[in-house]
Amino acid sequence: MKKFLLVMFSLLLCAGVRAAEVPSKETLKAMTDKTLLLFNDALQKKDFTEFYKSTAEIWQGQTTPEKLQAQFTKNIDSDFEFAGAVKEMEPVFEPAPEINSDSVLVVGLYYATKPNRVTFKLKYLEEKGAWKLVGFAVDTVPAPKDENEERSTSSEE
């Protein structure tokens, strides 16, 4: 009898949990713009305090602003600046944003900059009703020479 009650209690708890949905494109753009501009500011100021404060509590428990600064500035050129692209260009969300089996929203995006394309992979976790950053990767790759080349490359993958 106790086992049955425990199962019923668990089912009631699960019934109250709603599955997160991928935010709209407008919300995704606002979220990623905010994240990327905070990151760009952190790189320029060499101070990751504000960027750190914007992340999820679980990530904050695993790092510090100083550790984030050391990690990112070790791998990114000191004059790397992309705020102009974020403010002036539309991001291309590719692959399509999704929520994985760990309830993490995974957002891949790039800006069609030349000669190199800046790509990002951002991971967010829903925390206290808001999406909070739990993962961040940035890379630059050579931009395709023309749009037709880009389409043929992306269709092969």
PDB file of C-alpha atoms in Angstrom:
ATOM      1  CA  MET A   1       0.000   0.000   0.000  1.00  0.00           C
ATOM      2  CA  LYS A   2       2.802   2.408   0.846  1.00  0.00           C
ATOM      3  CA  LYS A   3       4.472   1.680  -2.477  1.00  0.00           C
ATOM      4  CA  PHE A   4       1.261   2.544  -4.349  1.00  0.00           C
ATOM      5  CA  LEU A   5       0.935   5.856  -2.494  1.00  0.00           C
ATOM      6  CA  LEU A   6       4.518   6.735  -3.313  1.00  0.00           C
ATOM      7  CA  VAL A   7       3.928   6.046  -7.001  1.00  0.00           C
ATOM      8  CA  MET A   8       0.743   8.127  -6.990  1.00  0.00           C
ATOM      9  CA  PHE A   9       2.556  10.983  -5.229  1.00  0.00           C
ATOM     10  CA  SER A  10       5.319  10.835  -7.863  1.00  0.00           C
ATOM     11  CA  LEU A  11       2.756  10.890 -10.653  1.00  0.00           C
ATOM     12  CA  LEU A  12       1.076  13.925  -9.138  1.00  0.00           C
ATOM     13  CA  LEU A  13       4.406  15.727  -8.917  1.00  0.00           C
ATOM     14  CA  CYS A  14       5.210  14.957 -12.545  1.00  0.00           C
ATOM     15  CA  ALA A  15       1.785  16.046 -13.724  1.00  0.00           C
ATOM     16  CA  GLY A  16       2.465  19.565 -12.434  1.00  0.00           C
ATOM     17  CA  VAL A  17       5.708  19.891 -14.400  1.00  0.00           C
ATOM     18  CA  ARG A  18       5.289  21.381 -17.847  1.00  0.00           C
ATOM     19  CA  ALA A  19       7.654  20.570 -20.639  1.00  0.00           C
ATOM     20  CA  ALA A  20       9.614  23.581 -21.812  1.00  0.00           C
ATOM     21  CA  GLU A  21       9.104  24.690 -25.391  1.00  0.00           C
ATOM     22  CA  VAL A  22      11.590  26.246 -27.767  1.00  0.00           C
ATOM     23  CA  PRO A  23      11.049  30.025 -27.563  1.00  0.00           C
ATOM     24  CA  SER A  24       9.869  32.009 -30.590  1.00  0.00           C
ATOM     25  CA  LYS A  25      12.449  33.360 -33.038  1.00  0.00           C
ATOM     26  CA  GLU A  26      11.959  36.864 -31.606  1.00  0.00           C
ATOM     27  CA  THR A  27      12.577  35.629 -28.060  1.00  0.00           C
ATOM     28  CA  LEU A  28      15.597  33.603 -29.196  1.00  0.00           C
ATOM     29  CA  LYS A  29      17.046  36.677 -30.896  1.00  0.00           C
ATOM     30  CA  ALA A  30      16.552  38.803 -27.776  1.00  0.00           C
ATOM     31  CA  MET A  31      18.105  36.102 -25.556  1.00  0.00           C
ATOM     32  CA  THR A  32      21.098  35.475 -27.776  1.00  0.00           C
ATOM     33  CA  ASP A  33      21.679  39.195 -28.444  1.00  0.00           C
ATOM     34  CA  LYS A  34      21.805  39.826 -24.704  1.00  0.00           C
ATOM     35  CA  THR A  35      24.161  36.895 -24.099  1.00  0.00           C
ATOM     36  CA  LEU A  36      26.492  37.784 -26.949  1.00  0.00           C
ATOM     37  CA  LEU A  37      26.656  41.481 -26.102  1.00  0.00           C
ATOM     38  CA  LEU A  38      27.429  40.661 -22.447  1.00  0.00           C
ATOM     39  CA  PHE A  39      30.150  38.284 -23.624  1.00  0.00           C
ATOM     40  CA  ASN A  40      31.580  40.859 -26.043  1.00  0.00           C
ATOM     41  CA  ASP A  41      31.632  43.487 -23.266  1.00  0.00           C
ATOM     42  CA  ALA A  42      33.381  41.014 -20.960  1.00  0.00           C
ATOM     43  CA  LEU A  43      36.069  40.382 -23.573  1.00  0.00           C
ATOM     44  CA  GLN A  44      36.598  44.094 -24.237  1.00  0.00           C
ATOM     45  CA  LYS A  45      36.708  45.062 -20.552  1.00  0.00           C
ATOM     46  CA  LYS A  46      38.605  41.923 -19.528  1.00  0.00           C
ATOM     47  CA  ASP A  47      36.051  41.566 -16.730  1.00  0.00           C
ATOM     48  CA  PHE A  48      33.571  38.676 -16.805  1.00  0.00           C
ATOM     49  CA  THR A  49      31.600  39.658 -13.689  1.00  0.00           C
ATOM     50  CA  GLU A  50      28.419  40.780 -15.494  1.00  0.00           C
ATOM     51  CA  PHE A  51      28.554  37.880 -17.925  1.00  0.00           C
ATOM     52  CA  TYR A  52      28.953  35.480 -14.969  1.00  0.00           C
ATOM     53  CA  LYS A  53      25.945  37.024 -13.195  1.00  0.00           C
ATOM     54  CA  SER A  54      23.785  36.314 -16.264  1.00  0.00           C
ATOM     55  CA  THR A  55      24.496  32.573 -16.183  1.00  0.00           C
ATOM     56  CA  ALA A  56      22.525  29.805 -14.474  1.00  0.00           C
ATOM     57  CA  GLU A  57      23.177  29.104 -10.805  1.00  0.00           C
ATOM     58  CA  ILE A  58      24.431  25.608 -11.652  1.00  0.00           C
ATOM     59  CA  TRP A  59      27.177  27.076 -13.862  1.00  0.00           C
ATOM     60  CA  GLN A  60      27.997  29.765 -11.299  1.00  0.00           C
ATOM     61  CA  GLY A  61      28.549  26.981  -8.766  1.00  0.00           C
ATOM     62  CA  GLN A  62      31.177  25.448 -11.044  1.00  0.00           C
ATOM     63  CA  THR A  63      33.194  28.522 -11.981  1.00  0.00           C
ATOM     64  CA  THR A  64      34.035  32.141 -11.175  1.00  0.00           C
ATOM     65  CA  PRO A  65      34.270  35.307 -13.280  1.00  0.00           C
ATOM     66  CA  GLU A  66      38.051  34.959 -13.140  1.00  0.00           C
ATOM     67  CA  LYS A  67      37.985  31.354 -14.391  1.00  0.00           C
ATOM     68  CA  LEU A  68      35.667  32.319 -17.247  1.00  0.00           C
ATOM     69  CA  GLN A  69      37.991  35.170 -18.188  1.00  0.00           C
ATOM     70  CA  ALA A  70      41.036  32.908 -18.123  1.00  0.00           C
ATOM     71  CA  GLN A  71      39.324  30.237 -20.222  1.00  0.00           C
ATOM     72  CA  PHE A  72      37.933  32.514 -22.890  1.00  0.00           C
ATOM     73  CA  THR A  73      40.814  34.976 -23.201  1.00  0.00           C
ATOM     74  CA  LYS A  74      43.242  32.050 -23.534  1.00  0.00           C
ATOM     75  CA  ASN A  75      41.501  30.960 -26.743  1.00  0.00           C
ATOM     76  CA  ILE A  76      40.212  34.235 -28.188  1.00  0.00           C
ATOM     77  CA  ASP A  77      42.298  36.993 -29.730  1.00  0.00           C
ATOM     78  CA  SER A  78      42.290  40.159 -27.611  1.00  0.00           C
ATOM     79  CA  ASP A  79      40.938  42.328 -30.443  1.00  0.00           C
ATOM     80  CA  PHE A  80      38.087  39.945 -31.285  1.00  0.00           C
ATOM     81  CA  GLU A  81      34.975  42.126 -31.404  1.00  0.00           C
ATOM     82  CA  PHE A  82      31.565  41.151 -32.764  1.00  0.00           C
ATOM     83  CA  ALA A  83      29.070  43.590 -31.185  1.00  0.00           C
ATOM     84  CA  GLY A  84      28.591  45.293 -34.565  1.00  0.00           C
ATOM     85  CA  ALA A  85      27.457  42.034 -36.167  1.00  0.00           C
ATOM     86  CA  VAL A  86      25.046  41.337 -33.295  1.00  0.00           C
ATOM     87  CA  LYS A  87      23.550  44.836 -33.444  1.00  0.00           C
ATOM     88  CA  GLU A  88      23.403  45.209 -37.239  1.00  0.00           C
ATOM     89  CA  MET A  89      22.878  41.727 -38.666  1.00  0.00           C
ATOM     90  CA  GLU A  90      20.195  39.076 -38.335  1.00  0.00           C
ATOM     91  CA  PRO A  91      21.463  35.845 -36.810  1.00  0.00           C
ATOM     92  CA  VAL A  92      21.022  32.609 -38.721  1.00  0.00           C
ATOM     93  CA  PHE A  93      19.810  29.927 -36.311  1.00  0.00           C
ATOM     94  CA  GLU A  94      21.376  26.748 -37.616  1.00  0.00           C
ATOM     95  CA  PRO A  95      20.784  24.004 -36.793  1.00  0.00           C
ATOM     96  CA  ALA A  96      17.252  24.680 -35.598  1.00  0.00           C
ATOM     97  CA  PRO A  97      17.143  25.379 -31.841  1.00  0.00           C
ATOM     98  CA  GLU A  98      15.982  22.406 -29.800  1.00  0.00           C
ATOM     99  CA  ILE A  99      15.493  21.231 -26.262  1.00  0.00           C
ATOM    100  CA  ASN A 100      17.576  18.126 -25.661  1.00  0.00           C
ATOM    101  CA  SER A 101      16.835  15.161 -23.399  1.00  0.00           C
ATOM    102  CA  ASP A 102      18.434  17.013 -20.446  1.00  0.00           C
ATOM    103  CA  SER A 103      15.923  19.890 -20.859  1.00  0.00           C
ATOM    104  CA  VAL A 104      18.705  22.127 -22.157  1.00  0.00           C
ATOM    105  CA  LEU A 105      17.846  24.568 -24.933  1.00  0.00           C
ATOM    106  CA  VAL A 106      20.624  24.287 -27.524  1.00  0.00           C
ATOM    107  CA  VAL A 107      20.949  27.235 -29.901  1.00  0.00           C
ATOM    108  CA  GLY A 108      23.416  27.250 -32.767  1.00  0.00           C
ATOM    109  CA  LEU A 109      23.752  30.505 -34.660  1.00  0.00           C
ATOM    110  CA  TYR A 110      26.034  32.481 -36.892  1.00  0.00           C
ATOM    111  CA  TYR A 111      26.334  35.850 -38.505  1.00  0.00           C
ATOM    112  CA  ALA A 112      27.078  35.977 -42.234  1.00  0.00           C
ATOM    113  CA  THR A 113      30.263  37.989 -41.753  1.00  0.00           C
ATOM    114  CA  LYS A 114      33.182  37.904 -44.192  1.00  0.00           C
ATOM    115  CA  PRO A 115      35.917  36.858 -44.662  1.00  0.00           C
ATOM    116  CA  ASN A 116      35.236  34.740 -41.563  1.00  0.00           C
ATOM    117  CA  ARG A 117      31.911  33.662 -40.148  1.00  0.00           C
ATOM    118  CA  VAL A 118      31.478  33.875 -36.385  1.00  0.00           C
ATOM    119  CA  THR A 119      29.546  30.883 -35.061  1.00  0.00           C
ATOM    120  CA  PHE A 120      28.152  30.289 -31.590  1.00  0.00           C
ATOM    121  CA  LYS A 121      26.655  27.393 -29.708  1.00  0.00           C
ATOM    122  CA  LEU A 122      24.708  28.540 -26.674  1.00  0.00           C
ATOM    123  CA  LYS A 123      23.043  26.310 -24.102  1.00  0.00           C
ATOM    124  CA  TYR A 124      20.320  27.521 -21.770  1.00  0.00           C
ATOM    125  CA  LEU A 125      18.522  25.918 -18.846  1.00  0.00           C
ATOM    126  CA  GLU A 126      15.155  27.103 -17.596  1.00  0.00           C
ATOM    127  CA  GLU A 127      15.683  28.498 -14.107  1.00  0.00           C
ATOM    128  CA  LYS A 128      13.028  30.304 -12.075  1.00  0.00           C
ATOM    129  CA  GLY A 129      10.909  30.897 -15.165  1.00  0.00           C
ATOM    130  CA  ALA A 130      13.734  32.299 -17.321  1.00  0.00           C
ATOM    131  CA  TRP A 131      16.298  30.787 -19.682  1.00  0.00           C
ATOM    132  CA  LYS A 132      19.788  31.033 -18.151  1.00  0.00           C
ATOM    133  CA  LEU A 133      23.075  30.297 -19.883  1.00  0.00           C
ATOM    134  CA  VAL A 134      24.814  26.993 -19.005  1.00  0.00           C
ATOM    135  CA  GLY A 135      27.133  26.592 -21.989  1.00  0.00           C
ATOM    136  CA  PHE A 136      28.929  28.805 -24.484  1.00  0.00           C
ATOM    137  CA  ALA A 137      31.145  28.092 -27.465  1.00  0.00           C
ATOM    138  CA  VAL A 138      32.412  30.462 -30.145  1.00  0.00           C
ATOM    139  CA  ASP A 139      34.349  29.755 -33.316  1.00  0.00           C
ATOM    140  CA  THR A 140      35.303  31.427 -36.562  1.00  0.00           C
ATOM    141  CA  VAL A 141      35.276  29.598 -39.859  1.00  0.00           C
ATOM    142  CA  PRO A 142      35.940  30.825 -43.387  1.00  0.00           C
ATOM    143  CA  ALA A 143      32.755  32.203 -44.920  1.00  0.00           C
ATOM    144  CA  PRO A 144      31.498  30.571 -48.115  1.00  0.00           C
ATOM    145  CA  LYS A 145      32.504  32.491 -51.231  1.00  0.00           C
ATOM    146  CA  ASP A 146      28.908  32.839 -52.366  1.00  0.00           C
ATOM    147  CA  GLU A 147      25.414  31.897 -51.256  1.00  0.00           C
ATOM    148  CA  ASN A 148      25.170  28.994 -53.750  1.00  0.00           C
ATOM    149  CA  GLU A 149      28.274  27.409 -52.246  1.00  0.00           C
ATOM    150  CA  GLU A 150      26.786  27.840 -48.792  1.00  0.00           C
ATOM    151  CA  ARG A 151      23.557  26.089 -49.807  1.00  0.00           C
ATOM    152  CA  SER A 152      25.363  23.140 -51.382  1.00  0.00           C
ATOM    153  CA  THR A 153      27.616  22.749 -48.340  1.00  0.00           C
ATOM    154  CA  SER A 154      24.760  22.850 -45.842  1.00  0.00           C
ATOM    155  CA  SER A 155      22.629  20.416 -47.896  1.00  0.00           C
ATOM    156  CA  GLU A 156      25.391  17.793 -47.784  1.00  0.00           C
ATOM    157  CA  GLU A 157      25.411  17.660 -43.978  1.00  0.00           C
TER     158      GLU A 157
END
